[in-house]
């Protein structure tokens, strides 16, 4: 069968007041018929194919358990075109690791990060499920036989049961109905600072959940360019990039227009805050490899970034930003600095001065560097993630301050 490219129609984006993004483009979907077509970090959809119809694939709670299903409004879906079924399918991502391919359900992960990688589940024999960790039960392989290109998880063929509307794992690839894979571009994807990304290689239409604190210095790094960032963050917001470190001082220069991918910035000023802290970025070309270290070096210091919730082993002269302070991480081997996604920290070659930060054409309000202490006004998540010293603009949840729990409603 020859590759067929389907042009999928999508609705126009609804922009928030903070949105600058381009108008939505047509989503494209190319059928995958050979393993060589797979892209590490690429985005895909899977559909069941029965009675010349396409069936949706989404991870759903059914009678107290989760399954991959084609149910829509309680009944089995059926669509004559891939364009029609695409909006009802979870976005899958293929990731290439040392031992082979793994498939992550990005849609399910955003809803509940315990649902991530497609797997064979012994507790639910015969059904395709997910797990939050990769293992041999998640390994995706492929077989080409007469009549099709088969996807297998842990050696079991992925098939579609059109009677129950569920996706199954079978010993026999001829049981039930086939599934089809499509490589998609320009599809809508939601990113969150609470989860982030392992990798990405796709043209995507991005909604980004990222909490910024106005009038504070916020670290920011993303795997795509943002043209004319003031249209996104507001005309009174300013972005700064580290440009020099000498004689105990760290110099930052204001960026006038575009933010570049994989580059550390400080965002400061009267930042626009949209509903639920979700910024409509628009169409971008995103790229980041899972084994790629996010570093930005200038003489005297190195910035380390992350696109997922991560911990960094303590280094000498390591600092993290919080509100209008930069806080020194203790120089102990067991201490780790925790960061939410799309942030960065810095490591200086030499200990900087107390008033080390210098900003081009701006009167800084940053206070002196502070050494970490057990008891102060700093706020942490229950997982130990530093969130600053003010409860203003914190997401709802339970936090720790001065050894006691506080609730933000």
mmCIF file of N, CA and C in Angstrom, residues 75 85 103 111 147 153 180 250 258 262 266 270-271 291 304 321 339 364 399 401:
data_model
loop_
_atom_site.group_PDB
_atom_site.id
_atom_site.type_symbol
_atom_site.label_atom_id
_atom_site.label_comp_id
_atom_site.label_asym_id
_atom_site.label_seq_id
_atom_site.Cartn_x
_atom_site.Cartn_y
_atom_site.Cartn_z
ATOM 1 N N UNK A 75 -20.842 5.243 23.305
ATOM 2 C CA UNK A 75 -21.027 4.289 22.215
ATOM 3 C C UNK A 75 -19.757 4.204 21.376
ATOM 4 N N UNK A 85 -11.566 11.258 12.653
ATOM 5 C CA UNK A 85 -11.251 10.528 13.875
ATOM 6 C C UNK A 85 -10.093 11.164 14.640
ATOM 7 N N UNK A 103 6.390 3.698 23.544
ATOM 8 C CA UNK A 103 5.311 4.587 23.123
ATOM 9 C C UNK A 103 4.694 5.235 24.358
ATOM 10 N N UNK A 111 -3.389 14.192 31.875
ATOM 11 C CA UNK A 111 -4.537 14.002 32.757
ATOM 12 C C UNK A 111 -4.148 13.323 34.061
ATOM 13 N N UNK A 147 -0.605 -8.641 4.267
ATOM 14 C CA UNK A 147 -1.831 -8.002 4.735
ATOM 15 C C UNK A 147 -1.608 -6.879 5.707
ATOM 16 N N UNK A 153 3.396 -4.969 21.415
ATOM 17 C CA UNK A 153 3.865 -4.508 22.724
ATOM 18 C C UNK A 153 4.204 -5.741 23.548
ATOM 19 N N UNK A 180 -4.046 1.106 12.781
ATOM 20 C CA UNK A 180 -3.203 1.868 11.870
ATOM 21 C C UNK A 180 -2.567 3.029 12.617
ATOM 22 N N UNK A 250 27.596 38.896 37.693
ATOM 23 C CA UNK A 250 26.918 38.209 36.593
ATOM 24 C C UNK A 250 26.107 39.244 35.826
ATOM 25 N N UNK A 258 12.778 38.354 19.889
ATOM 26 C CA UNK A 258 12.507 36.920 19.823
ATOM 27 C C UNK A 258 13.289 36.146 20.882
ATOM 28 N N UNK A 262 16.001 26.455 23.452
ATOM 29 C CA UNK A 262 17.097 25.866 24.234
ATOM 30 C C UNK A 262 18.046 26.913 24.808
ATOM 31 N N UNK A 266 15.733 35.079 31.807
ATOM 32 C CA UNK A 266 14.994 35.551 32.976
ATOM 33 C C UNK A 266 13.868 36.439 32.467
ATOM 34 N N UNK A 270 5.933 43.360 34.597
ATOM 35 C CA UNK A 270 4.490 43.160 34.724
ATOM 36 C C UNK A 270 4.062 42.133 33.680
ATOM 37 N N UNK A 271 4.115 40.876 34.080
ATOM 38 C CA UNK A 271 3.861 39.766 33.163
ATOM 39 C C UNK A 271 2.365 39.486 33.101
ATOM 40 N N UNK A 291 18.460 12.312 25.300
ATOM 41 C CA UNK A 291 19.807 12.199 25.877
ATOM 42 C C UNK A 291 20.596 13.500 25.772
ATOM 43 N N UNK A 304 22.081 25.309 33.594
ATOM 44 C CA UNK A 304 21.549 23.968 33.345
ATOM 45 C C UNK A 304 20.027 24.052 33.325
ATOM 46 N N UNK A 321 16.918 30.364 41.395
ATOM 47 C CA UNK A 321 16.184 31.617 41.545
ATOM 48 C C UNK A 321 14.873 31.370 42.278
ATOM 49 N N UNK A 339 13.704 21.241 40.268
ATOM 50 C CA UNK A 339 13.121 22.255 39.392
ATOM 51 C C UNK A 339 11.900 21.698 38.685
ATOM 52 N N UNK A 364 17.677 46.880 39.405
ATOM 53 C CA UNK A 364 17.349 45.575 39.965
ATOM 54 C C UNK A 364 16.880 45.690 41.412
ATOM 55 N N UNK A 399 1.617 22.872 50.717
ATOM 56 C CA UNK A 399 3.040 23.197 50.671
ATOM 57 C C UNK A 399 3.630 23.126 52.086
ATOM 58 N N UNK A 401 6.205 25.189 54.777
ATOM 59 C CA UNK A 401 6.967 26.385 55.122
ATOM 60 C C UNK A 401 7.291 26.326 56.604
#
